[in-house]
PDB file of C-alpha atoms in Angstrom:
ATOM      1  CA  UNK A 133       0.575  16.335  12.083  1.00  0.00           C
ATOM      2  CA  UNK A 134       2.768  13.662   9.353  1.00  0.00           C
ATOM      3  CA  UNK A 135       1.612  13.828   6.029  1.00  0.00           C
ATOM      4  CA  UNK A 136       2.326  11.028   3.334  1.00  0.00           C
ATOM      5  CA  UNK A 137       1.458  11.655  -0.298  1.00  0.00           C
ATOM      6  CA  UNK A 138       1.439   9.836  -3.004  1.00  0.00           C
ATOM      7  CA  UNK A 139       0.832  10.498  -6.492  1.00  0.00           C
ATOM      8  CA  UNK A 140      -0.780   9.802  -9.187  1.00  0.00           C
ATOM      9  CA  UNK A 141      -3.770   7.986  -7.219  1.00  0.00           C
ATOM     10  CA  UNK A 142      -4.369   6.121 -10.705  1.00  0.00           C
ATOM     11  CA  UNK A 143      -2.867   4.838 -13.557  1.00  0.00           C
ATOM     12  CA  UNK A 144      -3.890   2.755 -16.645  1.00  0.00           C
ATOM     13  CA  UNK A 145      -0.961   1.497 -18.504  1.00  0.00           C
ATOM     14  CA  UNK A 146       0.063  -1.003 -21.037  1.00  0.00           C
ATOM     15  CA  UNK A 147       1.797  -4.622 -20.164  1.00  0.00           C
ATOM     16  CA  UNK A 148       5.654  -3.904 -20.782  1.00  0.00           C
ATOM     17  CA  UNK A 149       5.666  -0.312 -20.361  1.00  0.00           C
ATOM     18  CA  UNK A 150       7.652   0.916 -17.808  1.00  0.00           C
ATOM     19  CA  UNK A 151       5.914   3.322 -14.538  1.00  0.00           C
ATOM     20  CA  UNK A 152       6.620   5.903 -11.796  1.00  0.00           C
ATOM     21  CA  UNK A 153       5.073   6.137  -8.084  1.00  0.00           C
ATOM     22  CA  UNK A 154       5.694   9.296  -6.186  1.00  0.00           C
ATOM     23  CA  UNK A 155       5.596   9.179  -2.548  1.00  0.00           C
ATOM     24  CA  UNK A 156       6.277  12.602  -1.043  1.00  0.00           C
ATOM     25  CA  UNK A 157       6.367  13.196   3.360  1.00  0.00           C
ATOM     26  CA  UNK A 158       6.279  15.100   5.783  1.00  0.00           C
ATOM     27  CA  UNK A 159       6.918  14.189   9.111  1.00  0.00           C
ATOM     28  CA  UNK A 160       7.973  15.407  12.065  1.00  0.00           C
ATOM     29  CA  UNK A 161      10.212  12.637  13.230  1.00  0.00           C
ATOM     30  CA  UNK A 162      11.395  10.138  10.296  1.00  0.00           C
ATOM     31  CA  UNK A 163      13.430   7.222  10.210  1.00  0.00           C
ATOM     32  CA  UNK A 164      11.917   4.943   7.349  1.00  0.00           C
ATOM     33  CA  UNK A 165       9.614   4.827   4.508  1.00  0.00           C
ATOM     34  CA  UNK A 166       8.643   1.431   3.289  1.00  0.00           C
ATOM     35  CA  UNK A 167       6.128   0.289   0.222  1.00  0.00           C
ATOM     36  CA  UNK A 168       3.882  -2.084  -0.143  1.00  0.00           C
ATOM     37  CA  UNK A 169       1.551  -3.717  -2.777  1.00  0.00           C
ATOM     38  CA  UNK A 170      -1.820  -4.123  -1.355  1.00  0.00           C
ATOM     39  CA  UNK A 171      -4.302  -6.586  -3.624  1.00  0.00           C
ATOM     40  CA  UNK A 172      -6.981  -8.171  -3.084  1.00  0.00           C
ATOM     41  CA  UNK A 173      -6.659  -7.513   0.787  1.00  0.00           C
ATOM     42  CA  UNK A 174      -3.249  -7.582   2.976  1.00  0.00           C
ATOM     43  CA  UNK A 175      -0.414  -4.832   1.827  1.00  0.00           C
ATOM     44  CA  UNK A 176       2.426  -7.247   1.186  1.00  0.00           C
ATOM     45  CA  UNK A 177       6.013  -5.655   1.662  1.00  0.00           C
ATOM     46  CA  UNK A 178       8.457  -4.553  -0.639  1.00  0.00           C
ATOM     47  CA  UNK A 179      11.022  -2.116   0.138  1.00  0.00           C
ATOM     48  CA  UNK A 180      12.201  -0.215   3.283  1.00  0.00           C
ATOM     49  CA  UNK A 181      14.402   2.600   2.759  1.00  0.00           C
ATOM     50  CA  UNK A 182      16.305   4.064   5.269  1.00  0.00           C
ATOM     51  CA  UNK A 183      19.071   5.958   3.638  1.00  0.00           C
ATOM     52  CA  UNK A 184      19.020   8.693   0.712  1.00  0.00           C
ATOM     53  CA  UNK A 185      20.163   7.707  -2.487  1.00  0.00           C
ATOM     54  CA  UNK A 186      20.772   4.071  -2.381  1.00  0.00           C
ATOM     55  CA  UNK A 187      18.412   2.414  -4.860  1.00  0.00           C
ATOM     56  CA  UNK A 188      16.740  -1.045  -3.799  1.00  0.00           C
ATOM     57  CA  UNK A 189      15.738  -3.487  -6.296  1.00  0.00           C
ATOM     58  CA  UNK A 190      13.661  -6.919  -6.353  1.00  0.00           C
ATOM     59  CA  UNK A 191      13.652  -8.066 -10.103  1.00  0.00           C
ATOM     60  CA  UNK A 192      11.840  -5.936 -12.404  1.00  0.00           C
ATOM     61  CA  UNK A 193      10.932  -3.117  -9.293  1.00  0.00           C
ATOM     62  CA  UNK A 194      13.254  -0.836  -8.119  1.00  0.00           C
ATOM     63  CA  UNK A 195      12.632   2.324  -5.014  1.00  0.00           C
ATOM     64  CA  UNK A 196      15.222   5.043  -4.085  1.00  0.00           C
ATOM     65  CA  UNK A 197      15.010   7.204  -1.552  1.00  0.00           C
ATOM     66  CA  UNK A 198      15.867  11.221  -0.856  1.00  0.00           C
ATOM     67  CA  UNK A 199      15.557  12.506   2.545  1.00  0.00           C
ATOM     68  CA  UNK A 200      16.485  15.931   1.068  1.00  0.00           C
ATOM     69  CA  UNK A 201      13.836  16.959  -0.868  1.00  0.00           C
ATOM     70  CA  UNK A 202      11.660  14.572   1.256  1.00  0.00           C
ATOM     71  CA  UNK A 203      10.084  12.028  -1.310  1.00  0.00           C
ATOM     72  CA  UNK A 204      10.657   8.257  -2.659  1.00  0.00           C
ATOM     73  CA  UNK A 205       9.635   6.872  -6.183  1.00  0.00           C
ATOM     74  CA  UNK A 206       9.227   3.644  -6.913  1.00  0.00           C
ATOM     75  CA  UNK A 207       9.710   2.272 -10.865  1.00  0.00           C
ATOM     76  CA  UNK A 208       8.534  -1.059 -12.673  1.00  0.00           C
ATOM     77  CA  UNK A 209       9.698  -1.787 -15.819  1.00  0.00           C
ATOM     78  CA  UNK A 210       8.210  -4.604 -18.345  1.00  0.00           C
ATOM     79  CA  UNK A 211       4.949  -4.395 -16.313  1.00  0.00           C
ATOM     80  CA  UNK A 212       2.799  -7.440 -16.317  1.00  0.00           C
ATOM     81  CA  UNK A 213      -0.881  -7.486 -15.203  1.00  0.00           C
ATOM     82  CA  UNK A 214       0.224  -9.252 -12.377  1.00  0.00           C
ATOM     83  CA  UNK A 215       1.339  -5.958 -11.561  1.00  0.00           C
ATOM     84  CA  UNK A 216      -2.019  -4.279 -11.136  1.00  0.00           C
ATOM     85  CA  UNK A 217      -2.532  -3.255  -7.676  1.00  0.00           C
ATOM     86  CA  UNK A 218      -3.062  -0.657  -4.830  1.00  0.00           C
ATOM     87  CA  UNK A 219       0.676   0.646  -3.869  1.00  0.00           C
ATOM     88  CA  UNK A 220       1.227   1.823  -0.858  1.00  0.00           C
ATOM     89  CA  UNK A 221       4.356   4.300   0.299  1.00  0.00           C
ATOM     90  CA  UNK A 222       4.223   4.395   4.615  1.00  0.00           C
ATOM     91  CA  UNK A 223       6.749   6.070   6.598  1.00  0.00           C
ATOM     92  CA  UNK A 224       7.948   5.196  10.107  1.00  0.00           C
ATOM     93  CA  UNK A 225       9.529   7.080  12.561  1.00  0.00           C
ATOM     94  CA  UNK A 226      12.803   5.901  14.732  1.00  0.00           C
ATOM     95  CA  UNK A 227      10.617   4.346  17.219  1.00  0.00           C
ATOM     96  CA  UNK A 228       9.433   2.337  14.338  1.00  0.00           C
ATOM     97  CA  UNK A 229       6.121   1.791  15.639  1.00  0.00           C
ATOM     98  CA  UNK A 230       3.381   3.588  13.929  1.00  0.00           C
ATOM     99  CA  UNK A 231       3.193   3.351   9.835  1.00  0.00           C
ATOM    100  CA  UNK A 232       1.882   6.659   8.429  1.00  0.00           C
ATOM    101  CA  UNK A 233       0.045   5.468   5.197  1.00  0.00           C
ATOM    102  CA  UNK A 234      -0.569   7.331   1.782  1.00  0.00           C
ATOM    103  CA  UNK A 235      -3.475   7.023  -0.213  1.00  0.00           C
ATOM    104  CA  UNK A 236      -2.331   4.346  -2.551  1.00  0.00           C
ATOM    105  CA  UNK A 237      -1.803   4.364  -6.455  1.00  0.00           C
ATOM    106  CA  UNK A 238      -3.434   2.072  -8.270  1.00  0.00           C
ATOM    107  CA  UNK A 239      -1.765   0.907 -10.637  1.00  0.00           C
ATOM    108  CA  UNK A 240      -3.793  -0.908 -13.933  1.00  0.00           C
ATOM    109  CA  UNK A 241      -1.929  -2.811 -16.141  1.00  0.00           C
ATOM    110  CA  UNK A 242      -4.004  -3.858 -19.120  1.00  0.00           C
ATOM    111  CA  UNK A 243      -2.730  -7.041 -21.435  1.00  0.00           C
TER     112      UNK A 243
ATOM    113  CA  UNK B1092       7.934 -18.550   4.708  1.00  0.00           C
ATOM    114  CA  UNK B1093       6.154 -17.516   8.102  1.00  0.00           C
ATOM    115  CA  UNK B1094       3.055 -15.325   7.783  1.00  0.00           C
ATOM    116  CA  UNK B1095       0.179 -13.200   9.814  1.00  0.00           C
ATOM    117  CA  UNK B1096      -2.676 -15.009  10.125  1.00  0.00           C
ATOM    118  CA  UNK B1097      -6.126 -13.398  11.095  1.00  0.00           C
ATOM    119  CA  UNK B1098      -9.581 -14.590  11.835  1.00  0.00           C
ATOM    120  CA  UNK B1099     -12.035 -14.260  11.045  1.00  0.00           C
ATOM    121  CA  UNK B1100     -12.231 -13.150   7.326  1.00  0.00           C
ATOM    122  CA  UNK B1101     -15.534 -11.847   7.988  1.00  0.00           C
ATOM    123  CA  UNK B1102     -17.667 -10.670  10.826  1.00  0.00           C
ATOM    124  CA  UNK B1103     -20.857  -9.097  10.280  1.00  0.00           C
ATOM    125  CA  UNK B1104     -22.322  -7.646  13.575  1.00  0.00           C
ATOM    126  CA  UNK B1105     -25.119  -5.849  15.421  1.00  0.00           C
ATOM    127  CA  UNK B1106     -24.089  -2.237  16.882  1.00  0.00           C
ATOM    128  CA  UNK B1107     -23.972  -1.850  20.341  1.00  0.00           C
ATOM    129  CA  UNK B1108     -22.243  -6.220  20.037  1.00  0.00           C
ATOM    130  CA  UNK B1109     -18.542  -6.977  21.096  1.00  0.00           C
ATOM    131  CA  UNK B1110     -16.475  -8.092  18.626  1.00  0.00           C
ATOM    132  CA  UNK B1111     -13.129  -9.839  18.964  1.00  0.00           C
ATOM    133  CA  UNK B1112     -10.397 -10.009  16.066  1.00  0.00           C
ATOM    134  CA  UNK B1113      -7.816 -13.060  16.285  1.00  0.00           C
ATOM    135  CA  UNK B1114      -4.445 -12.346  14.550  1.00  0.00           C
ATOM    136  CA  UNK B1115      -1.392 -15.031  15.221  1.00  0.00           C
ATOM    137  CA  UNK B1116       1.929 -12.605  14.022  1.00  0.00           C
ATOM    138  CA  UNK B1117       5.166 -14.396  12.739  1.00  0.00           C
ATOM    139  CA  UNK B1118       6.180 -16.171  15.582  1.00  0.00           C
ATOM    140  CA  UNK B1119       9.718 -14.982  16.697  1.00  0.00           C
ATOM    141  CA  UNK B1120       8.544 -11.049  15.830  1.00  0.00           C
ATOM    142  CA  UNK B1121       8.234  -8.901  19.044  1.00  0.00           C
ATOM    143  CA  UNK B1122       6.212  -6.047  18.417  1.00  0.00           C
ATOM    144  CA  UNK B1123       2.326  -6.480  17.232  1.00  0.00           C
ATOM    145  CA  UNK B1124      -0.321  -4.006  15.664  1.00  0.00           C
ATOM    146  CA  UNK B1125      -3.441  -3.220  14.678  1.00  0.00           C
ATOM    147  CA  UNK B1126      -4.779  -0.772  11.649  1.00  0.00           C
ATOM    148  CA  UNK B1127      -8.080  -0.135   9.559  1.00  0.00           C
ATOM    149  CA  UNK B1128      -8.890   0.593   6.300  1.00  0.00           C
ATOM    150  CA  UNK B1129     -12.262   2.112   5.527  1.00  0.00           C
ATOM    151  CA  UNK B1130     -13.372   1.460   2.400  1.00  0.00           C
ATOM    152  CA  UNK B1131     -11.874   3.642   0.029  1.00  0.00           C
ATOM    153  CA  UNK B1132      -9.820   5.044   2.501  1.00  0.00           C
ATOM    154  CA  UNK B1133      -6.183   5.288   3.917  1.00  0.00           C
ATOM    155  CA  UNK B1134      -4.805   2.670   5.940  1.00  0.00           C
ATOM    156  CA  UNK B1135      -4.629   4.185   9.443  1.00  0.00           C
ATOM    157  CA  UNK B1136      -2.830   2.917  12.733  1.00  0.00           C
ATOM    158  CA  UNK B1137      -4.473   2.306  15.783  1.00  0.00           C
ATOM    159  CA  UNK B1138      -2.163   0.405  18.582  1.00  0.00           C
ATOM    160  CA  UNK B1139       1.551  -1.286  18.641  1.00  0.00           C
ATOM    161  CA  UNK B1140       2.113  -3.293  21.481  1.00  0.00           C
ATOM    162  CA  UNK B1141       5.495  -4.913  22.906  1.00  0.00           C
ATOM    163  CA  UNK B1142       5.982  -6.550  25.740  1.00  0.00           C
ATOM    164  CA  UNK B1143       2.520  -6.995  27.070  1.00  0.00           C
ATOM    165  CA  UNK B1144       1.927  -3.396  27.193  1.00  0.00           C
ATOM    166  CA  UNK B1145       0.512  -1.203  24.685  1.00  0.00           C
ATOM    167  CA  UNK B1146       3.409   1.453  23.834  1.00  0.00           C
ATOM    168  CA  UNK B1147       1.557   3.507  21.067  1.00  0.00           C
ATOM    169  CA  UNK B1148      -1.889   4.053  20.616  1.00  0.00           C
ATOM    170  CA  UNK B1149      -3.901   6.723  18.043  1.00  0.00           C
ATOM    171  CA  UNK B1150      -6.566   9.194  18.830  1.00  0.00           C
ATOM    172  CA  UNK B1151      -9.171   6.064  17.034  1.00  0.00           C
ATOM    173  CA  UNK B1152      -8.269   3.835  20.017  1.00  0.00           C
ATOM    174  CA  UNK B1153     -10.712   5.005  22.411  1.00  0.00           C
ATOM    175  CA  UNK B1154     -11.966   2.954  25.677  1.00  0.00           C
ATOM    176  CA  UNK B1155     -13.810   1.308  23.271  1.00  0.00           C
ATOM    177  CA  UNK B1156     -10.791  -0.836  21.902  1.00  0.00           C
ATOM    178  CA  UNK B1157      -8.832  -2.801  23.994  1.00  0.00           C
ATOM    179  CA  UNK B1158      -5.997  -5.181  22.804  1.00  0.00           C
ATOM    180  CA  UNK B1159      -4.413  -8.584  24.201  1.00  0.00           C
ATOM    181  CA  UNK B1160      -2.019 -10.952  23.910  1.00  0.00           C
ATOM    182  CA  UNK B1161      -3.825 -13.683  25.881  1.00  0.00           C
ATOM    183  CA  UNK B1162      -1.329 -16.169  25.817  1.00  0.00           C
ATOM    184  CA  UNK B1163       2.063 -16.996  23.523  1.00  0.00           C
ATOM    185  CA  UNK B1164       0.917 -16.902  20.032  1.00  0.00           C
ATOM    186  CA  UNK B1165      -2.424 -14.991  20.056  1.00  0.00           C
ATOM    187  CA  UNK B1166      -3.031 -11.404  19.818  1.00  0.00           C
ATOM    188  CA  UNK B1167      -6.114  -9.694  20.023  1.00  0.00           C
ATOM    189  CA  UNK B1168      -8.480  -6.138  19.463  1.00  0.00           C
ATOM    190  CA  UNK B1169     -11.413  -5.638  21.223  1.00  0.00           C
ATOM    191  CA  UNK B1170     -14.363  -3.482  20.223  1.00  0.00           C
ATOM    192  CA  UNK B1171     -16.421  -2.734  23.109  1.00  0.00           C
ATOM    193  CA  UNK B1172     -19.635  -2.106  21.617  1.00  0.00           C
ATOM    194  CA  UNK B1173     -19.385  -1.649  17.789  1.00  0.00           C
ATOM    195  CA  UNK B1174     -20.771   1.451  16.206  1.00  0.00           C
ATOM    196  CA  UNK B1175     -21.358   1.690  12.577  1.00  0.00           C
ATOM    197  CA  UNK B1176     -18.225   3.336  11.742  1.00  0.00           C
ATOM    198  CA  UNK B1177     -16.282   0.547  12.690  1.00  0.00           C
ATOM    199  CA  UNK B1178     -17.118  -1.296   9.611  1.00  0.00           C
ATOM    200  CA  UNK B1179     -13.781  -1.565   8.119  1.00  0.00           C
ATOM    201  CA  UNK B1180     -11.230  -3.861   7.213  1.00  0.00           C
ATOM    202  CA  UNK B1181      -9.243  -4.375  10.270  1.00  0.00           C
ATOM    203  CA  UNK B1182      -5.502  -5.588   9.789  1.00  0.00           C
ATOM    204  CA  UNK B1183      -2.634  -6.985  12.290  1.00  0.00           C
ATOM    205  CA  UNK B1184       0.932  -6.833  11.653  1.00  0.00           C
ATOM    206  CA  UNK B1185       3.821  -7.569  13.522  1.00  0.00           C
ATOM    207  CA  UNK B1186       7.682  -6.676  13.179  1.00  0.00           C
ATOM    208  CA  UNK B1187      10.523  -8.318  14.453  1.00  0.00           C
ATOM    209  CA  UNK B1188      14.206  -6.648  16.146  1.00  0.00           C
ATOM    210  CA  UNK B1189      16.939  -7.478  14.343  1.00  0.00           C
ATOM    211  CA  UNK B1190      18.951  -5.178  14.131  1.00  0.00           C
ATOM    212  CA  UNK B1191      17.246  -1.831  13.063  1.00  0.00           C
ATOM    213  CA  UNK B1192      15.039  -3.950  11.028  1.00  0.00           C
ATOM    214  CA  UNK B1193      11.218  -2.387  11.843  1.00  0.00           C
ATOM    215  CA  UNK B1194       9.710  -4.365   8.713  1.00  0.00           C
ATOM    216  CA  UNK B1195       5.766  -4.162   9.313  1.00  0.00           C
ATOM    217  CA  UNK B1196       4.530  -7.562   8.046  1.00  0.00           C
ATOM    218  CA  UNK B1197       0.653  -7.425   7.301  1.00  0.00           C
ATOM    219  CA  UNK B1198      -2.202 -10.236   7.892  1.00  0.00           C
ATOM    220  CA  UNK B1199      -5.205 -11.158   5.498  1.00  0.00           C
ATOM    221  CA  UNK B1200      -7.565  -8.768   7.665  1.00  0.00           C
ATOM    222  CA  UNK B1201     -10.768  -9.030   9.238  1.00  0.00           C
ATOM    223  CA  UNK B1202     -13.694  -7.176   7.373  1.00  0.00           C
ATOM    224  CA  UNK B1203     -15.833  -5.754   9.949  1.00  0.00           C
ATOM    225  CA  UNK B1204     -19.647  -4.996   8.955  1.00  0.00           C
ATOM    226  CA  UNK B1205     -21.500  -3.569  11.637  1.00  0.00           C
ATOM    227  CA  UNK B1206     -25.426  -3.387  10.839  1.00  0.00           C
TER     228      UNK B1206
END
């Protein structure tokens, strides 16, 4: 059974801090790893990673994949209160069909 | 920016009743999905749909569930006889097929409450 494990499950920081969220996976067939941000309702897409060692960056957020060690990290620098959300990691098989999600990391950024 | 839309945002139904959840995927997307998230739990895959047929389904997606694309824009999930344990947030998602682009974009969800 495919498995995605995120850590920590919960994190509380102050505005301006840098955070690192972790995602490890054990899947039968792997094509890509995706990060989503879930605020009140819908997961909103952040990154899709398919190749090891290539950093994807969007503003203060960045992410990288290690296919040898089967994990990914999501970094957020200079956190703001608007970054408070659940961050979800998911993996996709080669067919691109079902996503298998982790439990999520609840990030709270206090002013 | 194009987005996935879902209706209703909240549906309350009695056990044993049929419900239909509706989704309008992003217009040029080819793959459609349903996921659910029981309160406090992981997002779980239910079914994927491509070219007017189910391409994959999970063990959760039993005979009580069905999906349909009744016209060129809507994508529906029907639960024939709802159970208390069907109470969850149901998300529709869609993805295009641009080269190797399989990013799935999610709708805002329908909260289903079965009483």
